[in-house]
Amino acid sequence: MKNRKMIQIFALGLSVGVAAMALIAFSKVNKNDETVEVKQNGRLQYKWYAPQLPEKASFAGEPVPLDRWDVRERYDRELLINYYMHGSLMYILKLSHRQFPVIEKELKAYGIPDDFKYLCVAESSLQNLSSSAGAQGYWQFMNSTAPVYGLEVTSEVDERYNLKKATQAACQYFLQAYQKFGSWTAAAASYNCGMGGYNNHATFQGSNNYYDLALPEETNRYIYRILTFKNLIASAGTWGYILQSDDVYEPLHTRSFTVDTAISNLATFASDQGSSYKELKLLNPWLRARNLPAKKGKVYEILLPSDDN
């Protein structure tokens, strides 16, 4: 009994000693970078700094007038808010390694500047989301708008949830908007308020220049939000967001099935291909029901895991 007590006292003393040494080491490490202060009671007092705006910025090759106070402050607001959303940004960074290759390929095929991939981040954080207004998917198309750009939206199939097809639809919009406004920045801003809405404000105010227009507040913030994600994602390491190679979500290895006939039971279909209904739904979120009806002249591409995963 006495020996056990002695051992407990020794263990306690050792633990306290290790903790004290760690605290001293931590204080020394952070004294240099001055990002955290260790109080006498051992509590940590972090020091928050405002992230600095870049000296120059551009979107799709078009310069951002950072010499204007209103532009600087709007950009500063979005950078400040999003920089300190650490968990959300880290998750976006992980997802970007899987989603960006798909988006970048379609943007390049349509001749759209690569910066537009950050618009998808601003819209959905690279996820299949649903908004309170009814916008769906990666690019947040509305029910009424999606079919205009070739996306099928039914109770069984919703191609707004298909990253490749939704990106193609978004590219069609960007080309149309650029042709109308003659500016990639205006085309991107109009994605938020619609071409009609942007045109109404531009016509009344006598300018197509986004930075000269008074727009609805969400659109006022929109381009700066895109610029912020471009800044933080493209230079993540510089901002202190560190991801190792095995931290990110790599593109999945899949095999493709071309389907032009009805599938009455998608679970059976997946099983027949050596997969599962869950895997089928994860890789094909655009399949919204348990079956896939036949549509004349329509061909679907269904993805299932390959043996490489």
CSV table of C-alpha atoms in Angstrom, one decimal:
chain,number,residue,atom,x,y,z
A,1,MET,CA,0.0,0.0,0.0
A,2,LYS,CA,2.9,2.4,1.0
A,3,ASN,CA,4.8,1.5,-2.2
A,4,ARG,CA,1.7,2.2,-4.3
A,5,LYS,CA,1.2,5.6,-2.7
A,6,MET,CA,4.9,6.4,-3.4
A,7,ILE,CA,4.5,5.4,-7.0
A,8,GLN,CA,1.4,7.6,-7.3
A,9,ILE,CA,3.2,10.6,-5.8
A,10,PHE,CA,6.2,10.1,-8.1
A,11,ALA,CA,3.9,9.8,-11.2
A,12,LEU,CA,2.1,13.0,-10.1
A,13,GLY,CA,5.3,14.8,-9.7
A,14,LEU,CA,6.6,13.6,-13.0
A,15,SER,CA,3.4,14.8,-14.8
A,16,VAL,CA,3.6,18.2,-13.2
A,17,GLY,CA,7.2,18.5,-14.2
A,18,VAL,CA,6.6,17.5,-17.8
A,19,ALA,CA,3.7,20.0,-17.9
A,20,ALA,CA,5.8,22.8,-16.5
A,21,MET,CA,8.6,22.1,-19.0
A,22,ALA,CA,6.1,22.1,-21.9
A,23,LEU,CA,4.6,25.4,-20.7
A,24,ILE,CA,8.1,27.0,-20.5
A,25,ALA,CA,9.0,25.6,-23.9
A,26,PHE,CA,5.7,26.8,-25.3
A,27,SER,CA,6.3,30.3,-23.9
A,28,LYS,CA,9.7,30.5,-25.4
A,29,VAL,CA,8.5,29.4,-28.8
A,30,ASN,CA,5.6,31.8,-29.0
A,31,LYS,CA,7.5,34.7,-27.4
A,32,ASN,CA,9.3,35.1,-30.7
A,33,ASP,CA,6.3,35.1,-33.0
A,34,GLU,CA,4.2,37.0,-30.5
A,35,THR,CA,1.0,35.3,-31.5
A,36,VAL,CA,0.1,34.0,-28.0
A,37,GLU,CA,0.9,34.9,-24.5
A,38,VAL,CA,0.9,32.4,-21.6
A,39,LYS,CA,-0.6,33.9,-18.5
A,40,GLN,CA,0.7,33.2,-15.0
A,41,ASN,CA,-2.2,30.8,-14.4
A,42,GLY,CA,-1.3,28.9,-17.5
A,43,ARG,CA,-4.1,30.2,-19.6
A,44,LEU,CA,-3.4,31.1,-23.2
A,45,GLN,CA,-4.1,34.6,-24.5
A,46,TYR,CA,-4.1,34.6,-28.3
A,47,LYS,CA,-3.3,37.8,-30.2
A,48,TRP,CA,-5.3,38.4,-33.4
A,49,TYR,CA,-4.0,40.4,-36.2
A,50,ALA,CA,-5.8,41.8,-39.2
A,51,PRO,CA,-4.7,40.1,-42.4
A,52,GLN,CA,-3.0,42.5,-44.8
A,53,LEU,CA,-4.5,43.2,-48.2
A,54,PRO,CA,-2.2,42.6,-51.2
A,55,GLU,CA,-0.7,45.6,-52.9
A,56,LYS,CA,-2.2,44.5,-56.2
A,57,ALA,CA,-5.1,42.3,-57.2
A,58,SER,CA,-6.9,41.2,-60.3
A,59,PHE,CA,-9.8,39.0,-61.3
A,60,ALA,CA,-9.7,37.1,-64.6
A,61,GLY,CA,-6.9,39.5,-65.7
A,62,GLU,CA,-8.9,42.6,-64.9
A,63,PRO,CA,-7.3,44.9,-62.3
A,64,VAL,CA,-8.9,45.6,-59.0
A,65,PRO,CA,-8.7,49.4,-58.1
A,66,LEU,CA,-7.2,49.0,-54.7
A,67,ASP,CA,-6.3,52.7,-54.6
A,68,ARG,CA,-10.0,53.4,-53.9
A,69,TRP,CA,-11.0,53.4,-50.2
A,70,ASP,CA,-14.4,51.8,-50.8
A,71,VAL,CA,-12.8,49.0,-52.8
A,72,ARG,CA,-10.1,48.4,-50.2
A,73,GLU,CA,-12.5,48.3,-47.3
A,74,ARG,CA,-14.9,45.9,-49.0
A,75,TYR,CA,-12.1,43.6,-49.9
A,76,ASP,CA,-10.7,44.0,-46.4
A,77,ARG,CA,-14.0,43.0,-44.8
A,78,GLU,CA,-14.3,39.7,-46.8
A,79,LEU,CA,-10.6,38.8,-46.2
A,80,LEU,CA,-10.9,39.5,-42.5
A,81,ILE,CA,-14.1,37.4,-42.1
A,82,ASN,CA,-13.0,34.4,-44.2
A,83,TYR,CA,-9.4,34.3,-43.0
A,84,TYR,CA,-10.5,33.6,-39.5
A,85,MET,CA,-13.0,30.9,-40.5
A,86,HIS,CA,-10.2,28.3,-40.1
A,87,GLY,CA,-12.2,25.1,-40.1
A,88,SER,CA,-14.4,26.0,-43.1
A,89,LEU,CA,-11.4,27.2,-45.1
A,90,MET,CA,-9.3,24.1,-44.3
A,91,TYR,CA,-12.2,21.9,-45.5
A,92,ILE,CA,-12.5,23.9,-48.7
A,93,LEU,CA,-8.7,23.5,-49.3
A,94,LYS,CA,-9.1,19.7,-48.8
A,95,LEU,CA,-12.0,19.6,-51.3
A,96,SER,CA,-10.3,21.8,-53.8
A,97,HIS,CA,-7.8,19.0,-54.7
A,98,ARG,CA,-10.8,16.8,-55.8
A,99,GLN,CA,-13.2,19.4,-57.3
A,100,PHE,CA,-10.9,21.9,-58.9
A,101,PRO,CA,-9.5,19.5,-61.6
A,102,VAL,CA,-13.0,18.9,-62.9
A,103,ILE,CA,-13.9,22.6,-62.8
A,104,GLU,CA,-10.6,23.8,-64.4
A,105,LYS,CA,-10.9,21.3,-67.3
A,106,GLU,CA,-14.4,22.7,-68.2
A,107,LEU,CA,-13.4,26.3,-67.8
A,108,LYS,CA,-10.4,25.8,-70.1
A,109,ALA,CA,-12.6,24.0,-72.7
A,110,TYR,CA,-15.0,26.9,-72.8
A,111,GLY,CA,-12.3,29.6,-72.8
A,112,ILE,CA,-13.3,30.9,-69.4
A,113,PRO,CA,-10.5,32.4,-67.2
A,114,ASP,CA,-9.3,30.0,-64.5
A,115,ASP,CA,-10.3,32.5,-61.7
A,116,PHE,CA,-13.9,31.6,-62.2
A,117,LYS,CA,-13.3,28.4,-60.2
A,118,TYR,CA,-13.2,30.6,-57.1
A,119,LEU,CA,-16.8,31.7,-57.9
A,120,CYS,CA,-17.8,28.1,-57.3
A,121,VAL,CA,-16.2,28.4,-53.8
A,122,ALA,CA,-18.1,31.6,-53.1
A,123,GLU,CA,-21.3,29.9,-54.2
A,124,SER,CA,-21.2,26.6,-52.5
A,125,SER,CA,-17.8,26.0,-50.8
A,126,LEU,CA,-17.3,23.3,-53.5
A,127,GLN,CA,-20.2,21.3,-52.1
A,128,ASN,CA,-23.7,20.3,-53.2
A,129,LEU,CA,-25.7,22.8,-51.2
A,130,SER,CA,-29.3,23.9,-51.1
A,131,SER,CA,-30.2,27.6,-50.4
A,132,SER,CA,-33.3,28.9,-48.8
A,133,ALA,CA,-34.2,30.6,-52.1
A,134,GLY,CA,-34.2,27.2,-53.9
A,135,ALA,CA,-30.8,27.3,-55.6
A,136,GLN,CA,-29.2,23.9,-55.7
A,137,GLY,CA,-25.9,22.2,-56.3
A,138,TYR,CA,-22.3,23.2,-56.8
A,139,TRP,CA,-23.1,26.3,-58.9
A,140,GLN,CA,-26.4,27.1,-57.2
A,141,PHE,CA,-28.7,27.1,-60.2
A,142,MET,CA,-32.4,27.9,-59.6
A,143,ASN,CA,-35.1,25.5,-60.9
A,144,SER,CA,-36.2,27.9,-63.6
A,145,THR,CA,-32.6,28.8,-64.7
A,146,ALA,CA,-31.0,25.4,-64.9
A,147,PRO,CA,-33.0,24.1,-68.0
A,148,VAL,CA,-32.1,27.2,-69.9
A,149,TYR,CA,-28.4,26.1,-69.8
A,150,GLY,CA,-29.1,22.5,-70.6
A,151,LEU,CA,-29.5,21.0,-67.1
A,152,GLU,CA,-32.2,18.4,-66.5
A,153,VAL,CA,-34.2,18.9,-63.3
A,154,THR,CA,-36.8,16.3,-62.4
A,155,SER,CA,-37.8,14.3,-59.3
A,156,GLU,CA,-35.5,11.5,-60.6
A,157,VAL,CA,-32.6,13.5,-62.1
A,158,ASP,CA,-31.2,16.8,-61.0
A,159,GLU,CA,-28.0,17.7,-63.0
A,160,ARG,CA,-27.3,20.7,-60.8
A,161,TYR,CA,-25.7,18.1,-58.6
A,162,ASN,CA,-23.5,16.9,-61.4
A,163,LEU,CA,-20.2,18.9,-61.0
A,164,LYS,CA,-19.1,18.4,-64.6
A,165,LYS,CA,-22.5,19.2,-66.2
A,166,ALA,CA,-23.2,22.1,-63.8
A,167,THR,CA,-19.8,23.6,-64.6
A,168,GLN,CA,-20.6,23.4,-68.3
A,169,ALA,CA,-23.9,25.2,-67.7
A,170,ALA,CA,-22.1,27.9,-65.7
A,171,CYS,CA,-19.6,28.3,-68.5
A,172,GLN,CA,-22.4,28.9,-71.0
A,173,TYR,CA,-23.8,31.6,-68.7
A,174,PHE,CA,-20.4,33.3,-68.3
A,175,LEU,CA,-19.8,33.5,-72.0
A,176,GLN,CA,-23.2,35.0,-72.5
A,177,ALA,CA,-22.7,37.5,-69.8
A,178,TYR,CA,-19.3,38.5,-71.0
A,179,GLN,CA,-20.6,39.0,-74.5
A,180,LYS,CA,-23.3,41.3,-73.0
A,181,PHE,CA,-21.2,43.3,-70.6
A,182,GLY,CA,-17.7,43.1,-72.1
A,183,SER,CA,-16.1,42.4,-68.7
A,184,TRP,CA,-15.4,39.2,-66.8
A,185,THR,CA,-15.8,41.0,-63.5
A,186,ALA,CA,-19.3,42.2,-64.6
A,187,ALA,CA,-20.1,38.7,-65.9
A,188,ALA,CA,-19.1,37.2,-62.5
A,189,ALA,CA,-21.1,39.8,-60.6
A,190,SER,CA,-24.2,39.2,-62.7
A,191,TYR,CA,-24.1,35.6,-61.7
A,192,ASN,CA,-25.2,36.7,-58.3
A,193,CYS,CA,-28.0,39.2,-59.3
A,194,GLY,CA,-28.8,37.9,-62.8
A,195,MET,CA,-28.0,39.5,-66.1
A,196,GLY,CA,-31.2,41.4,-66.1
A,197,GLY,CA,-30.7,42.8,-62.6
A,198,TYR,CA,-27.1,43.8,-63.3
A,199,ASN,CA,-28.1,45.4,-66.6
A,200,ASN,CA,-30.9,47.4,-64.9
A,201,HIS,CA,-28.5,48.9,-62.4
A,202,ALA,CA,-25.8,49.5,-65.0
A,203,THR,CA,-28.2,51.2,-67.4
A,204,PHE,CA,-29.6,53.5,-64.6
A,205,GLN,CA,-26.1,54.4,-63.3
A,206,GLY,CA,-24.5,54.8,-66.8
A,207,SER,CA,-21.7,52.3,-66.3
A,208,ASN,CA,-20.9,48.6,-66.7
A,209,ASN,CA,-18.0,48.8,-64.3
A,210,TYR,CA,-18.7,46.7,-61.2
A,211,TYR,CA,-16.5,48.9,-59.0
A,212,ASP,CA,-18.5,52.0,-60.0
A,213,LEU,CA,-21.9,50.6,-59.3
A,214,ALA,CA,-24.2,50.7,-56.3
A,215,LEU,CA,-25.7,47.1,-56.3
A,216,PRO,CA,-27.7,45.0,-53.9
A,217,GLU,CA,-25.6,44.3,-50.8
A,218,GLU,CA,-25.0,40.6,-51.6
A,219,THR,CA,-23.7,41.6,-55.1
A,220,ASN,CA,-21.7,44.4,-53.6
A,221,ARG,CA,-19.8,41.8,-51.5
A,222,TYR,CA,-19.7,39.1,-54.2
A,223,ILE,CA,-16.6,39.9,-56.2
A,224,TYR,CA,-14.6,40.7,-53.0
A,225,ARG,CA,-15.6,37.3,-51.6
A,226,ILE,CA,-14.3,35.7,-54.8
A,227,LEU,CA,-11.1,37.7,-54.6
A,228,THR,CA,-10.7,36.6,-51.0
A,229,PHE,CA,-11.0,32.9,-51.8
A,230,LYS,CA,-8.6,33.3,-54.7
A,231,ASN,CA,-6.1,35.0,-52.3
A,232,LEU,CA,-6.4,32.5,-49.5
A,233,ILE,CA,-6.6,29.3,-51.6
A,234,ALA,CA,-3.9,30.1,-54.1
A,235,SER,CA,-1.5,31.2,-51.4
A,236,ALA,CA,-2.7,29.0,-48.5
A,237,GLY,CA,0.7,28.3,-47.1
A,238,THR,CA,1.6,31.9,-47.0
A,239,TRP,CA,-1.5,32.5,-44.9
A,240,GLY,CA,-0.6,29.8,-42.5
A,241,TYR,CA,-2.9,27.1,-43.8
A,242,ILE,CA,-0.7,24.0,-44.0
A,243,LEU,CA,-1.9,20.8,-45.6
A,244,GLN,CA,0.3,17.8,-46.1
A,245,SER,CA,-0.1,15.7,-49.2
A,246,ASP,CA,-2.0,13.0,-47.3
A,247,ASP,CA,-4.4,15.5,-45.8
A,248,VAL,CA,-6.2,16.5,-49.0
A,249,TYR,CA,-9.0,14.7,-50.7
A,250,GLU,CA,-7.6,13.3,-53.9
A,251,PRO,CA,-9.8,12.7,-57.1
A,252,LEU,CA,-11.5,9.4,-56.8
A,253,HIS,CA,-10.8,6.5,-59.2
A,254,THR,CA,-14.0,5.6,-61.0
A,255,ARG,CA,-15.3,3.5,-63.9
A,256,SER,CA,-18.0,4.9,-66.1
A,257,PHE,CA,-21.2,3.3,-67.4
A,258,THR,CA,-23.1,4.8,-70.3
A,259,VAL,CA,-26.9,4.4,-69.8
A,260,ASP,CA,-29.6,5.2,-72.4
A,261,THR,CA,-32.3,2.8,-71.0
A,262,ALA,CA,-34.4,2.8,-67.9
A,263,ILE,CA,-33.0,1.4,-64.6
A,264,SER,CA,-35.9,0.3,-62.4
A,265,ASN,CA,-33.8,-0.4,-59.3
A,266,LEU,CA,-30.5,1.5,-58.8
A,267,ALA,CA,-29.6,-0.7,-55.8
A,268,THR,CA,-29.8,-3.8,-58.0
A,269,PHE,CA,-27.9,-2.1,-60.8
A,270,ALA,CA,-25.1,-1.1,-58.4
A,271,SER,CA,-24.9,-4.6,-56.9
A,272,ASP,CA,-24.8,-6.2,-60.4
A,273,GLN,CA,-21.7,-4.1,-61.0
A,274,GLY,CA,-20.0,-5.2,-57.8
A,275,SER,CA,-20.7,-2.0,-55.9
A,276,SER,CA,-23.4,-0.7,-53.5
A,277,TYR,CA,-26.3,1.7,-53.6
A,278,LYS,CA,-24.5,4.0,-51.1
A,279,GLU,CA,-21.4,4.2,-53.4
A,280,LEU,CA,-23.6,4.9,-56.4
A,281,LYS,CA,-25.3,7.7,-54.6
A,282,LEU,CA,-22.1,9.2,-53.3
A,283,LEU,CA,-20.5,9.3,-56.8
A,284,ASN,CA,-23.8,10.3,-58.6
A,285,PRO,CA,-25.6,12.8,-56.3
A,286,TRP,CA,-27.6,13.9,-59.4
A,287,LEU,CA,-29.6,10.6,-59.2
A,288,ARG,CA,-32.4,11.8,-56.9
A,289,ALA,CA,-34.6,8.7,-56.8
A,290,ARG,CA,-34.3,5.0,-56.5
A,291,ASN,CA,-34.7,4.5,-60.2
A,292,LEU,CA,-33.7,6.1,-63.5
A,293,PRO,CA,-36.4,6.5,-66.1
A,294,ALA,CA,-35.6,6.3,-69.8
A,295,LYS,CA,-35.8,9.6,-71.7
A,296,LYS,CA,-35.7,9.5,-75.5
A,297,GLY,CA,-32.4,10.7,-76.8
A,298,LYS,CA,-30.9,11.1,-73.3
A,299,VAL,CA,-27.7,9.4,-72.4
A,300,TYR,CA,-26.4,9.4,-68.8
A,301,GLU,CA,-23.0,8.6,-67.4
A,302,ILE,CA,-23.0,6.7,-64.1
A,303,LEU,CA,-19.9,6.5,-62.1
A,304,LEU,CA,-18.9,3.6,-59.8
A,305,PRO,CA,-15.7,3.0,-57.8
A,306,SER,CA,-12.9,1.3,-59.7
A,307,ASP,CA,-10.6,-1.3,-58.1
A,308,ASP,CA,-7.9,1.4,-57.6
A,309,ASN,CA,-9.7,3.1,-54.7
